[in-house]
Coordinates of C-alpha atoms and ligand atoms in Angstrom, one line a residue:
X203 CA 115.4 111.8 145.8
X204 CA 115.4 108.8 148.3
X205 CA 112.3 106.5 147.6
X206 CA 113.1 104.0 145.4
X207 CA 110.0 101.8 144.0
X208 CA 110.5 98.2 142.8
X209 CA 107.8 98.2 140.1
X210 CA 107.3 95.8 137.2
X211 CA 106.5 97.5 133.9
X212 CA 102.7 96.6 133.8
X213 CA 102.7 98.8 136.6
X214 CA 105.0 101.6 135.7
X215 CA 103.1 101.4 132.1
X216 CA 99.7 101.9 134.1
X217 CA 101.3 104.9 135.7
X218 CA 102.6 106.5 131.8
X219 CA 98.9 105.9 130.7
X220 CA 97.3 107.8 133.2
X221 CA 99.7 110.6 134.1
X222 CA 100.0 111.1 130.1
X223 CA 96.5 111.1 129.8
X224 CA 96.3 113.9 132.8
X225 CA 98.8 115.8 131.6
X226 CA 97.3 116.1 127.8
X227 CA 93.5 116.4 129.5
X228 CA 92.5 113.0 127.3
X229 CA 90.8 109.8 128.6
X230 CA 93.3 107.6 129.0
X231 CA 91.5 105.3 127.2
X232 CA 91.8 107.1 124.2
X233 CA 96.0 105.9 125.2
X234 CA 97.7 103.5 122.7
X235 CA 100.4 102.1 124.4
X236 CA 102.2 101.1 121.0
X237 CA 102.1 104.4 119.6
X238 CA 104.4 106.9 118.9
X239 CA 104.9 109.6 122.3
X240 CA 105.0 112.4 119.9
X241 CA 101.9 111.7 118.3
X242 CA 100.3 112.9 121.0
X243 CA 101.7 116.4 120.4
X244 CA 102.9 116.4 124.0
X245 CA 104.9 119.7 124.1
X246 CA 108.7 120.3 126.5
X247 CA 106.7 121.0 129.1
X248 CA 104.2 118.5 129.4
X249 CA 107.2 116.4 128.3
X250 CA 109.1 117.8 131.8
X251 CA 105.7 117.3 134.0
X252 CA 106.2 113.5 133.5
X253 CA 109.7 113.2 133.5
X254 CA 109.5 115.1 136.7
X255 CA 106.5 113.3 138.4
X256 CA 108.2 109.5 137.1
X257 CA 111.7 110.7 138.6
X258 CA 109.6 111.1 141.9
X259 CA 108.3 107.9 142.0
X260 CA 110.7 106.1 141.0
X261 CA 113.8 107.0 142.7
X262 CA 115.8 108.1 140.3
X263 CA 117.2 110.1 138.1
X264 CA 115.7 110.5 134.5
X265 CA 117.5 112.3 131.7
X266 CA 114.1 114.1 129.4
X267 CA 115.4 112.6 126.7
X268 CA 114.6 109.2 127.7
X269 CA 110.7 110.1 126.4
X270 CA 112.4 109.7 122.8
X271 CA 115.4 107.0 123.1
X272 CA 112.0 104.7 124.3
X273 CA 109.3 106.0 122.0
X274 CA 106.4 104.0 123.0
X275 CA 105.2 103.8 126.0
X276 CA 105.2 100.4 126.1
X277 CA 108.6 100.6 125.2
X278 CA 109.8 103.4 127.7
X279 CA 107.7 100.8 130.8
X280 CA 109.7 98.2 130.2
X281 CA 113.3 100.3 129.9
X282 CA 111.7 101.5 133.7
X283 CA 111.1 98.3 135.1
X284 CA 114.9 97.1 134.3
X285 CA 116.4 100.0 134.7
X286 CA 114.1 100.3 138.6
X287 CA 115.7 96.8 139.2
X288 CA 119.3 98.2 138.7
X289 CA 119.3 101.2 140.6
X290 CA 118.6 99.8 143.5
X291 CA 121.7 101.4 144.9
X292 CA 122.5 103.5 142.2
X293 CA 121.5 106.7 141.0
X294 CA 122.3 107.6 137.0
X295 CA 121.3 109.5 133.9
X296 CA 119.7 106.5 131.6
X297 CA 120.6 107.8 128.3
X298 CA 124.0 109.4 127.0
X299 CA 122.8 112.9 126.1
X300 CA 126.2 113.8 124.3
X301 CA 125.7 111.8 121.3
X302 CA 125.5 114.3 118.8
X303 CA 124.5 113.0 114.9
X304 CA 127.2 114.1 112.3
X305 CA 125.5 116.4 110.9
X306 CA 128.0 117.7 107.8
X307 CA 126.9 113.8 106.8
X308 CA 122.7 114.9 107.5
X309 CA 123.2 117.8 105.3
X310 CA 122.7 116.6 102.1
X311 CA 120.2 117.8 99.5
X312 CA 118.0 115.6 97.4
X313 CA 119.8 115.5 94.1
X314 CA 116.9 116.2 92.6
X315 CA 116.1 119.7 93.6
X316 CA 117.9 122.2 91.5
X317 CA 116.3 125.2 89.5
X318 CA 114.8 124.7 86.3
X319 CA 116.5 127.5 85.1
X320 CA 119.0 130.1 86.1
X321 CA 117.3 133.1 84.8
X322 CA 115.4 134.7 87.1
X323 CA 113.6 138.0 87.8
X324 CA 112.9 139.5 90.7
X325 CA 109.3 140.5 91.4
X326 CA 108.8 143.5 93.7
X327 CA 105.0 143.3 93.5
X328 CA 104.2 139.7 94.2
X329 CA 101.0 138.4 94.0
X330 CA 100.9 134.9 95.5
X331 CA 102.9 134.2 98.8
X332 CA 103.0 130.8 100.0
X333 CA 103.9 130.9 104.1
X334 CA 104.4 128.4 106.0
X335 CA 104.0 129.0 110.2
X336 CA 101.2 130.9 110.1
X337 CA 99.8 129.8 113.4
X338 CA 103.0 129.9 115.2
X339 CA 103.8 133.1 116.8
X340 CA 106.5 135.2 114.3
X341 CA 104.5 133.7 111.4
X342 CA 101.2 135.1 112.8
X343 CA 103.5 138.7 112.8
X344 CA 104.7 137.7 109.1
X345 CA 101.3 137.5 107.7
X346 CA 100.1 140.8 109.2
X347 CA 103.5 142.4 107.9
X348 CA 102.8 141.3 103.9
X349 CA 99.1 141.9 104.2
X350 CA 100.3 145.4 105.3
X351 CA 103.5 145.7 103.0
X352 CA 102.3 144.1 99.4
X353 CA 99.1 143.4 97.9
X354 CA 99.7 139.8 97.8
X355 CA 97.4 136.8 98.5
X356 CA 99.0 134.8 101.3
X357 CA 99.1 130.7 100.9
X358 CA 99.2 129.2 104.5
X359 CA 100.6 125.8 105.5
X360 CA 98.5 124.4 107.9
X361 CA 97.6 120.9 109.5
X362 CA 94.3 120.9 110.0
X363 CA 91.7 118.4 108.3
X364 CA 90.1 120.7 105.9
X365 CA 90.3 124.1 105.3
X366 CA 87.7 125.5 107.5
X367 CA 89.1 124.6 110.1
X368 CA 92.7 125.3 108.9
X369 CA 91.1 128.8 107.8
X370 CA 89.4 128.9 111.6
X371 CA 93.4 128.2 113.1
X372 CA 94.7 131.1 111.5
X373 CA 92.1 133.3 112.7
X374 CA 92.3 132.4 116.0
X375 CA 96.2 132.5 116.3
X376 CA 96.2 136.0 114.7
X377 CA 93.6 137.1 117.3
X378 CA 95.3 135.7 120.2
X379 CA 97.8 138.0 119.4
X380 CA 95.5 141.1 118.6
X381 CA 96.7 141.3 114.7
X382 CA 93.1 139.9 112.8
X383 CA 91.9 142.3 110.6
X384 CA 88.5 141.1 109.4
X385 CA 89.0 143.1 105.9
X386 CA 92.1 141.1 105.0
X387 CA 90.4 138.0 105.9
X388 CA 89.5 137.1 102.1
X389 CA 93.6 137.5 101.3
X390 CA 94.6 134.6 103.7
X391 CA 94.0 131.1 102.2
X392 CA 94.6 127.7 103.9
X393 CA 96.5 125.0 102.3
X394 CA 96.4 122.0 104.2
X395 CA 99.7 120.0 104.6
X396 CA 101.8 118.8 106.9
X397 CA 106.2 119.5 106.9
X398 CA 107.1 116.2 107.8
X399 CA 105.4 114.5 104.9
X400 CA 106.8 114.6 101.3
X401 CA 105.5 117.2 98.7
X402 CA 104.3 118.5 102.7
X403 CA 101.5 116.0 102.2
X404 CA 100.2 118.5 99.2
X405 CA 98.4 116.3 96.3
X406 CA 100.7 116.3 93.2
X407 CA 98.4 118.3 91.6
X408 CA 98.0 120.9 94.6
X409 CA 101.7 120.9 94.9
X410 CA 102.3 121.9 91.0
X411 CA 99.4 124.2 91.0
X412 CA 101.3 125.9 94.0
X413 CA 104.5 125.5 92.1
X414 CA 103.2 127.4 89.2
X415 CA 101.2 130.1 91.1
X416 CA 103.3 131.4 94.0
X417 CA 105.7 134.4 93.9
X418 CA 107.8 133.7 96.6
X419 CA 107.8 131.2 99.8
X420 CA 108.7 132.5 103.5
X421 CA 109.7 128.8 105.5
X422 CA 108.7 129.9 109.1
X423 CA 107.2 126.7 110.7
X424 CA 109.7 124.5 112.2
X425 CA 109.2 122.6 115.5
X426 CA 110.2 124.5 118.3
X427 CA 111.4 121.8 121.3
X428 CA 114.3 121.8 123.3
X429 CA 113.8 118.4 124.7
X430 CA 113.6 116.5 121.8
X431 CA 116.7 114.9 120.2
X432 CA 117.4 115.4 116.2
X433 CA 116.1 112.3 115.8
X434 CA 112.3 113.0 116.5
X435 CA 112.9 116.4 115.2
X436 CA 114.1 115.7 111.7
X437 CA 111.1 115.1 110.0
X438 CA 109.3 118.6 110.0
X439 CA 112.5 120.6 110.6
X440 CA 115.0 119.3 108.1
X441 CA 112.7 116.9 105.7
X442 CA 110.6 119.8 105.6
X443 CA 113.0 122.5 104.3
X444 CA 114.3 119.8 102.0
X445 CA 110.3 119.7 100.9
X446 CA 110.1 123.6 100.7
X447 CA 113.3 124.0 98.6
X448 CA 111.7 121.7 96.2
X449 CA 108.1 123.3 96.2
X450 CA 110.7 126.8 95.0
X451 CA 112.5 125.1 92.7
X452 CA 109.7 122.8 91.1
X453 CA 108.3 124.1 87.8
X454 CA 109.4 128.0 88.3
X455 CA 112.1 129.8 90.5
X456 CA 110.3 131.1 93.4
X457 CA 113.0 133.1 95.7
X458 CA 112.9 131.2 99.4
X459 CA 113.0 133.3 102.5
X460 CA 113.9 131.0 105.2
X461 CA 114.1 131.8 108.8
X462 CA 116.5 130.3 110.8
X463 CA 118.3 130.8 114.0
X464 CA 121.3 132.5 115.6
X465 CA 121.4 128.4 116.8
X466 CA 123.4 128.3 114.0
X467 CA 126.4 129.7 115.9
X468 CA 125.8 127.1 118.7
X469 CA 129.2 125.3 118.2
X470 CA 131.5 126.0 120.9
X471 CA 133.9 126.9 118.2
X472 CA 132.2 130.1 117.8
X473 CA 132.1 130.9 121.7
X474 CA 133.5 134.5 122.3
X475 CA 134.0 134.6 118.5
X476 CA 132.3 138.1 116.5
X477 CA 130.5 136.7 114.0
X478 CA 129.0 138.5 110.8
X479 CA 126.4 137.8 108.2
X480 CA 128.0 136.7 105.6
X481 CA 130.4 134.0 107.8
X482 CA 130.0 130.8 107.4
X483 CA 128.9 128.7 109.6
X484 CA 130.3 125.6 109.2
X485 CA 131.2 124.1 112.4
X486 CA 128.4 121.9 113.9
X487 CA 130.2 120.0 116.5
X488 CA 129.4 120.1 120.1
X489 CA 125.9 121.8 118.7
X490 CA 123.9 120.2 122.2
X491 CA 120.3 121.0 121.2
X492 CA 118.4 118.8 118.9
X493 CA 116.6 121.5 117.8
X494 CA 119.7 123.7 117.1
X495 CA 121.2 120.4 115.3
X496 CA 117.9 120.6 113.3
X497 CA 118.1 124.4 112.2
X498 CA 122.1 124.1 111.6
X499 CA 121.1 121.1 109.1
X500 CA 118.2 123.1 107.6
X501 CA 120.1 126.2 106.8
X502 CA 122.8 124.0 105.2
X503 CA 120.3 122.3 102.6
X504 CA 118.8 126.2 101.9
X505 CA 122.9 126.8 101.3
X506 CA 122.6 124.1 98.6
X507 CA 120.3 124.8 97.1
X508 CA 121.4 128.7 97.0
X509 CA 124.2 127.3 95.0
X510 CA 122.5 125.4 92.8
X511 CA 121.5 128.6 92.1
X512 CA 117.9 129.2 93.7
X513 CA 117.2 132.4 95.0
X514 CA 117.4 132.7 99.1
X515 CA 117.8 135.1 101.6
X516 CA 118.6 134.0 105.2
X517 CA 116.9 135.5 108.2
X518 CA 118.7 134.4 111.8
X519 CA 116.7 135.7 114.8
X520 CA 117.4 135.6 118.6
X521 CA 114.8 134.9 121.1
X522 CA 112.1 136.5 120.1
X523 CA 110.3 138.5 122.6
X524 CA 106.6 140.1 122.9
X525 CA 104.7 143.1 120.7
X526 CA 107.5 146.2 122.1
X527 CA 104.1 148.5 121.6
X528 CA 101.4 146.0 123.0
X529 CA 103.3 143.7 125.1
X530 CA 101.6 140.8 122.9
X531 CA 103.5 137.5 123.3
X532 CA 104.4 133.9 124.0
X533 CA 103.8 133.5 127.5
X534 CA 105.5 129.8 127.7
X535 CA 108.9 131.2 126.6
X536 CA 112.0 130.2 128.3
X537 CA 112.6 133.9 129.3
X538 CA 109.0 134.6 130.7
X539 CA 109.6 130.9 132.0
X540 CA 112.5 131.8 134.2
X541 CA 111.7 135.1 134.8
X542 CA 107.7 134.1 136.6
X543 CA 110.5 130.9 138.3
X544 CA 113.0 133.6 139.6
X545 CA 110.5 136.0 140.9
X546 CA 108.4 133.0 142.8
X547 CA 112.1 131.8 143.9
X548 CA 112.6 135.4 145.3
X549 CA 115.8 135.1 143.8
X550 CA 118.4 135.6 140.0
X551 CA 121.2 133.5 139.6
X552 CA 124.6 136.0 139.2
X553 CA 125.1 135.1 135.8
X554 CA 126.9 136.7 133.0
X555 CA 123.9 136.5 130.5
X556 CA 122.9 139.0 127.5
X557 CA 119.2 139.4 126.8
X558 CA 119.4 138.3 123.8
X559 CA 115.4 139.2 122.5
X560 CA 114.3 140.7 119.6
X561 CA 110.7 141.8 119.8
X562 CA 108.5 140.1 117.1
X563 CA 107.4 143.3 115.6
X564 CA 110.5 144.3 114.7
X565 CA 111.6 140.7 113.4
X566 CA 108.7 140.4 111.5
X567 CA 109.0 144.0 109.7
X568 CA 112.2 143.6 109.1
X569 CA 111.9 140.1 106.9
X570 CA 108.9 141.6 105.5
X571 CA 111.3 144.7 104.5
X572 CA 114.0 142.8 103.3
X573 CA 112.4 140.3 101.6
X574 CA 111.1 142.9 98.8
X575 CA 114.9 144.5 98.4
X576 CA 116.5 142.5 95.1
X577 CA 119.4 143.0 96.9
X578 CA 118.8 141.1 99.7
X579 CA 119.1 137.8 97.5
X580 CA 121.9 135.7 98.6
X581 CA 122.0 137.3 101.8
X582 CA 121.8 136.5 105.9
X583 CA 120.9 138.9 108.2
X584 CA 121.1 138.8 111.7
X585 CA 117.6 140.2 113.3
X586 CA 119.4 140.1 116.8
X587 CA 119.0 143.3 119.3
X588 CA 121.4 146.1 118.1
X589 CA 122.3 146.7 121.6
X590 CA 121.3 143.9 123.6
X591 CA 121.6 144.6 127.8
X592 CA 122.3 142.4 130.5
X593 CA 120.4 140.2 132.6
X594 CA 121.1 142.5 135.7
X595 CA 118.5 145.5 133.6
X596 CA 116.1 143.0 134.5
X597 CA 116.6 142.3 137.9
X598 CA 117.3 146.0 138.4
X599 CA 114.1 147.2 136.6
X600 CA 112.0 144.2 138.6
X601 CA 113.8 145.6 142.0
X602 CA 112.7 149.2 141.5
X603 CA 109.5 148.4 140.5
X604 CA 109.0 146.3 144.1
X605 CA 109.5 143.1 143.2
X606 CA 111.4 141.1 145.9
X607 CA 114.3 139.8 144.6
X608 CA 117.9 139.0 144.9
X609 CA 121.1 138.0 143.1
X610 CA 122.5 135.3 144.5
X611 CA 125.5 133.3 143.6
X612 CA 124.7 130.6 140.7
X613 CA 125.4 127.5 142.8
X614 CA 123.4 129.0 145.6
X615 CA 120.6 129.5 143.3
X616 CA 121.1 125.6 141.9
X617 CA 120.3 124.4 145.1
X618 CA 117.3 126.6 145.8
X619 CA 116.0 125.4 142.5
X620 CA 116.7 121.6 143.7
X621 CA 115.4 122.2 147.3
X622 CA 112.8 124.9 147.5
X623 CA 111.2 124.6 144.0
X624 CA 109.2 121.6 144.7
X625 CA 105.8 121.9 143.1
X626 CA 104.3 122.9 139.6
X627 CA 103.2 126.2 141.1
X628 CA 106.7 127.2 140.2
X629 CA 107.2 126.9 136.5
X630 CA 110.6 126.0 136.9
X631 CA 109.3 122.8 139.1
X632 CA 108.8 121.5 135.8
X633 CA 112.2 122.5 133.7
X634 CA 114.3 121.0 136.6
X635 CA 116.0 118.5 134.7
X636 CA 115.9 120.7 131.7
X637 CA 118.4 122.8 133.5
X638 CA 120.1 120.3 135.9
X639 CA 120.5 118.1 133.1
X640 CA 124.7 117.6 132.4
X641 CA 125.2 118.1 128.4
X642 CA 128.3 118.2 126.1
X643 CA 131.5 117.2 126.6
X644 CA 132.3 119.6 129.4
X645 CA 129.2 118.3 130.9
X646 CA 128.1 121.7 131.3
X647 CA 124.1 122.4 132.3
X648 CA 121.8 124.5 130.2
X649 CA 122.6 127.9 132.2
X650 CA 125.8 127.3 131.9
X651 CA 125.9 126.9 128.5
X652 CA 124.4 130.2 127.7
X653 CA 126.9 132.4 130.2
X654 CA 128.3 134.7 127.5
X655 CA 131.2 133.2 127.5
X656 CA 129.9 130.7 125.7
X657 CA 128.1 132.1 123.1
X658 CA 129.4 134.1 119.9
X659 CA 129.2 137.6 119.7
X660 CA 126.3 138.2 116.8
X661 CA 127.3 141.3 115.0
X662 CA 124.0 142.7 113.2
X663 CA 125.9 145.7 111.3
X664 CA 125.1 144.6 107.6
X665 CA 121.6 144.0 108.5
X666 CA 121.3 147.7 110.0
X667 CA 122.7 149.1 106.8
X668 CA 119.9 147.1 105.1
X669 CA 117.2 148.5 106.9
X670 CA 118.3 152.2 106.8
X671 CA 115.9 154.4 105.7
X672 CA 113.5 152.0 106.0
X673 CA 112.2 153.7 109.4
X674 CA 112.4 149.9 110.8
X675 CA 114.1 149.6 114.5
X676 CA 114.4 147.7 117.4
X677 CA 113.1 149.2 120.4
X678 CA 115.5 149.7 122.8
X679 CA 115.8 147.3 125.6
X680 CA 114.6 149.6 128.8
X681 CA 112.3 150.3 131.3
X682 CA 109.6 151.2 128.7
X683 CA 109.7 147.9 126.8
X684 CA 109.3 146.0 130.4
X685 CA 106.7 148.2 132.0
X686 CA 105.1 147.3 128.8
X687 CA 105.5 143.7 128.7
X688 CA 105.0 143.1 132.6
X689 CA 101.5 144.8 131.7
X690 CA 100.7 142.4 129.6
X691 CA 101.6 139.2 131.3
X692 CA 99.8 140.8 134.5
X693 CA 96.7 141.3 132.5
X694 CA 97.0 137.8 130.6
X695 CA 96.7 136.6 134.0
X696 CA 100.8 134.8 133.4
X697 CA 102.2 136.8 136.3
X698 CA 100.3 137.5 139.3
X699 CA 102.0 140.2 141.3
X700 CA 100.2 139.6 144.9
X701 CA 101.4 135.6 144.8
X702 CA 105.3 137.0 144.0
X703 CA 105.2 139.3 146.1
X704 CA 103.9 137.4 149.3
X705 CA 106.0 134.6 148.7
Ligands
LIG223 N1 110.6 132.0 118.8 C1 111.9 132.2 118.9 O1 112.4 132.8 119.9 C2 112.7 131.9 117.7 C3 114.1 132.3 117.7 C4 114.9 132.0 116.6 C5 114.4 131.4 115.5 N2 113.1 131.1 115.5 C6 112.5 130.4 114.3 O2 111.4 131.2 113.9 C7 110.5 130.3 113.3 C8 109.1 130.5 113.9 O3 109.2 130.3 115.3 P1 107.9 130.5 116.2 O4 108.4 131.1 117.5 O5 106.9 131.3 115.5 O6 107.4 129.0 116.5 P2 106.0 128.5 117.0 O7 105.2 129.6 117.6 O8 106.2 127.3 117.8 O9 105.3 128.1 115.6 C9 105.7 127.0 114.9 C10 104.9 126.9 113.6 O10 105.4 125.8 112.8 C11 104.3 125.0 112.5 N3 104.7 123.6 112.3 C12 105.4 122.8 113.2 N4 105.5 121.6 112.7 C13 104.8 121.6 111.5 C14 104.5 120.6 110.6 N5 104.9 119.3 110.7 N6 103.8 120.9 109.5 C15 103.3 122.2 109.3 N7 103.6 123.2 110.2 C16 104.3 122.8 111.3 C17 103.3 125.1 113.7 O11 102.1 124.6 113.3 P3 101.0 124.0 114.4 O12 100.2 125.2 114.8 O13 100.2 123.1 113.6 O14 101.8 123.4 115.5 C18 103.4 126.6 113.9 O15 102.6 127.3 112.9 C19 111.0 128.9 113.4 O16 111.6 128.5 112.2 C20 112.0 129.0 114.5 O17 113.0 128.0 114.4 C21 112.2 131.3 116.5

């Protein structure tokens, strides 16, 4: 990184506009320099594009973060033009990433939201579910679960403007992932809302007719983000939940089946630590991710309310992979990410990593499953893989099937990423800072933070004892459940085998 552009911030605002307006295919007219970034819905990677293409022109070096320290981008111009004026000589991160929030102090729950009463009785044959993340990807597998397991109409959040449209976005997210089934189309019913607003920007009257009506509530949505900082993550992720907790508890118990995150264990002071279902989870500091700060908080308001006495069982999933029978998944993951960025690199970096996937079918069964066991009240279970394999399988399973690739030392492969992956033709081009970027106190990068030495050990052995005989498992992670997913992303046109292999 040697050129370093003196440019005032009319200038470097001019630049924002039009690369933002590139990036999110939108006139850059239609560009409001005193709005909001994130009401633009720019996503990590589109976020990473113009933190990567800004860092070029400028000179310097740009923590991702900055996008959400400086909101606007007027605001973020004219941090540019001072900070270009600085760093003449100097090359530094502009924003301290290891400010974490206290987030014991964030968890508190709105004293208001307590059961009506304690009695309540479970319903194994509900007839109104009210889901929220329906046109995400393990919410899309959740609503094909229930339509297959109960009889139940299914209540979707969605933001949308009305519910035609809203109806049309669940119907197209289920077909993207082969899973719409025209007959069950009547048993699907929009409800438009949005998380981040209170009563999730429901009527009063909508929100106690849902209060009222519904059987039970299964919280999927959150924001998923790992550039964004608590801050502009709070809103849908931790408002929200506060929001859902109070639609259950409003008017008549409604049991709340909340999925969180193994993030939950993100605290170094669970690294190399086994830990079970039922352990708390109390230690938040040194949590790096904004979005893991978000789900720790969450889960801690569902713990509340739990005992204020509302019904909740606790679902904690790892990365959730593709269909294991189709292949059917998110292509933008960070694993398919890194693993289209490594091939193209020609090269793995030797780390001591676990795959830690679960495919979606079997998450999505399972919480289906265990969400109709009475038993399962008051519960976490841990959806991660029972026996979860090393990076290496990969490698190994990508080398014999003639893929060209190495192991090389981590450091080695650090550089290659800074020197060799210089374009967006490498999908890592774009998460460079992502994983270059210095975090936590030990100042650690991304990859380093999830060697498995620094991660807990998830035990999964109470939630395998609640599945038994329920014929649900995960499908073991081997050649099989590869071939199957490398078909797919071959034939969704994500990997394209000639361009790896004469690179
Ligand atoms: N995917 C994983 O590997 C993984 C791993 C562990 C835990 N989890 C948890 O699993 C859950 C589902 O994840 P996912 O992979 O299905 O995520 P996803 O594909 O990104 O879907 C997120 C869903 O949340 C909705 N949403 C976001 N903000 C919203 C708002 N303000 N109001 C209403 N809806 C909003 C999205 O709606 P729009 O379509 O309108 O954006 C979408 O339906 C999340 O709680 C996540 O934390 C996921």
């Amino acid at each position: 990184m040697t050129t370093k552009l003196s440019m005032n911030a009319a200038e470097i605002q001019a630049w924002l506009v039009s690369n933002l307006a590139e990036v999110l295919h939108i006139q850059a007219e239609e560009i409001d320099v005193t709005q909001p970034l994130d009401s633009y819905g720019l996503d990590s990677t589109q976020a990473m594009v113009i933190v990567t293409k800004a860092q070029k022109m400028l000179g310097f070096e740009l923590s991702p973060m900055l996008l959400w320290h400086y909101p606007t981008i007027e605001a973020l111009s004219g941090r540019l033009a001072e900070e270009a004026q600085e760093s003449q000589q100097e090359t530094k991160s502009l924003v301290d990433t290891n400010s974490t929030p206290n987030l014991a102090a964030e968890a508190v729950l709105d004293e208001t939201i307590r059961p009506l009463s304690t009695s309540f009785k479970f319903n194994p044959n509900p007839q109104n579910l009210f889901l929220t993340g329906g046109t995400g990807f393990l919410g899309a597998f959740l609503i094909h679960e229930l339509l297959q397991q109960t009889d139940a109409d299914i209540y979707c959040l969605v933001r949308a403007t009305d519910t035609t449209s809203g109806k049309e976005k669940l119907k197209k997210n289920l077909e993207a992932y082969a899973i719409w089934d025209e007959q069950f189309s009547p048993r699907i019913i929009p409800i438009i809302g949005d998380l981040s607003q209170p009563q999730l920007g429901i009527s009063t009257e909508g929100f106690e007719m849902l209060a009222t009506n519904i059987d039970a509530i299964y919280h999927s949505a959150a924001m998923l983000n790992y550039v964004f900082p608590y801050s502009a993550l709070k809103a849908a992720n931790v408002l929200g939940t506060q929001e859902i907790l109070r639609l259950a508890c409003q008017i008549k118990v409604k049991p709340l089946h909340y999925v969180s995150s193994v993030a939950v264990f993100e605290s170094p002071y669970y690294a190399g630590k086994l830990v079970k279902e039922d352990d708390s989870f109390d230690r938040w500091e040194g949590i790096f991710l904004g979005y893991s700060q978000t789900k720790w908080v969450a889960e801690k308001l569902v713990k509340i309310a739990s005992q204020r006495g509302l019904p909740t069982t606790i679902y904690r999933p790892p990365l959730i992979s593709g269909h294991s029978l189709t292949g059917v998944g998110n292509t933008d993951d960070f694993v398919n990410l890194m693993t289209k960025g490594c091939l193209q690199m020609g090269c793995f970096p030797e780390v001591d990593y676990m795959l830690d996937v679960s495919p979606v079918d079997y998450v999505s069964k399972a919480i289906a499953y265990l969400s109709r066991q009475e038993e399962s009240l008051g519960n976490a279970f841990h959806l991660q893989h029972p026996e979860p394999a090393p990076l290496s399988t990969l490698v190994d399973w990508l080398s014999s099937f003639g893929f060209p690739i190495k192991i090389i030392p981590y450091e080695a492969w650090q550089d290659k990423l800074v020197n060799d992956v210089t374009s967006e033709e490498n999908p890592l081009y774009t998460l460079r800072p992502f994983l270059l970027e210095r975090w936590s106190e030990k100042q650690l990068t991304i990859p380093d933070l999830y060697l498995k030495s620094n991660r807990p050990i998830i035990s999964c052995d109470a939630t395998l004892n609640a599945l038994a005989g329920s014929g649900i498992s995960c499908h073991p992670i081997d050649g099989d459940l590869f071939t199957t997913y490398a078909s797919y992303l071959i034939q969704s046109g994500f990997l394209n085998l000639e361009s790896v292999i004469n690179n």
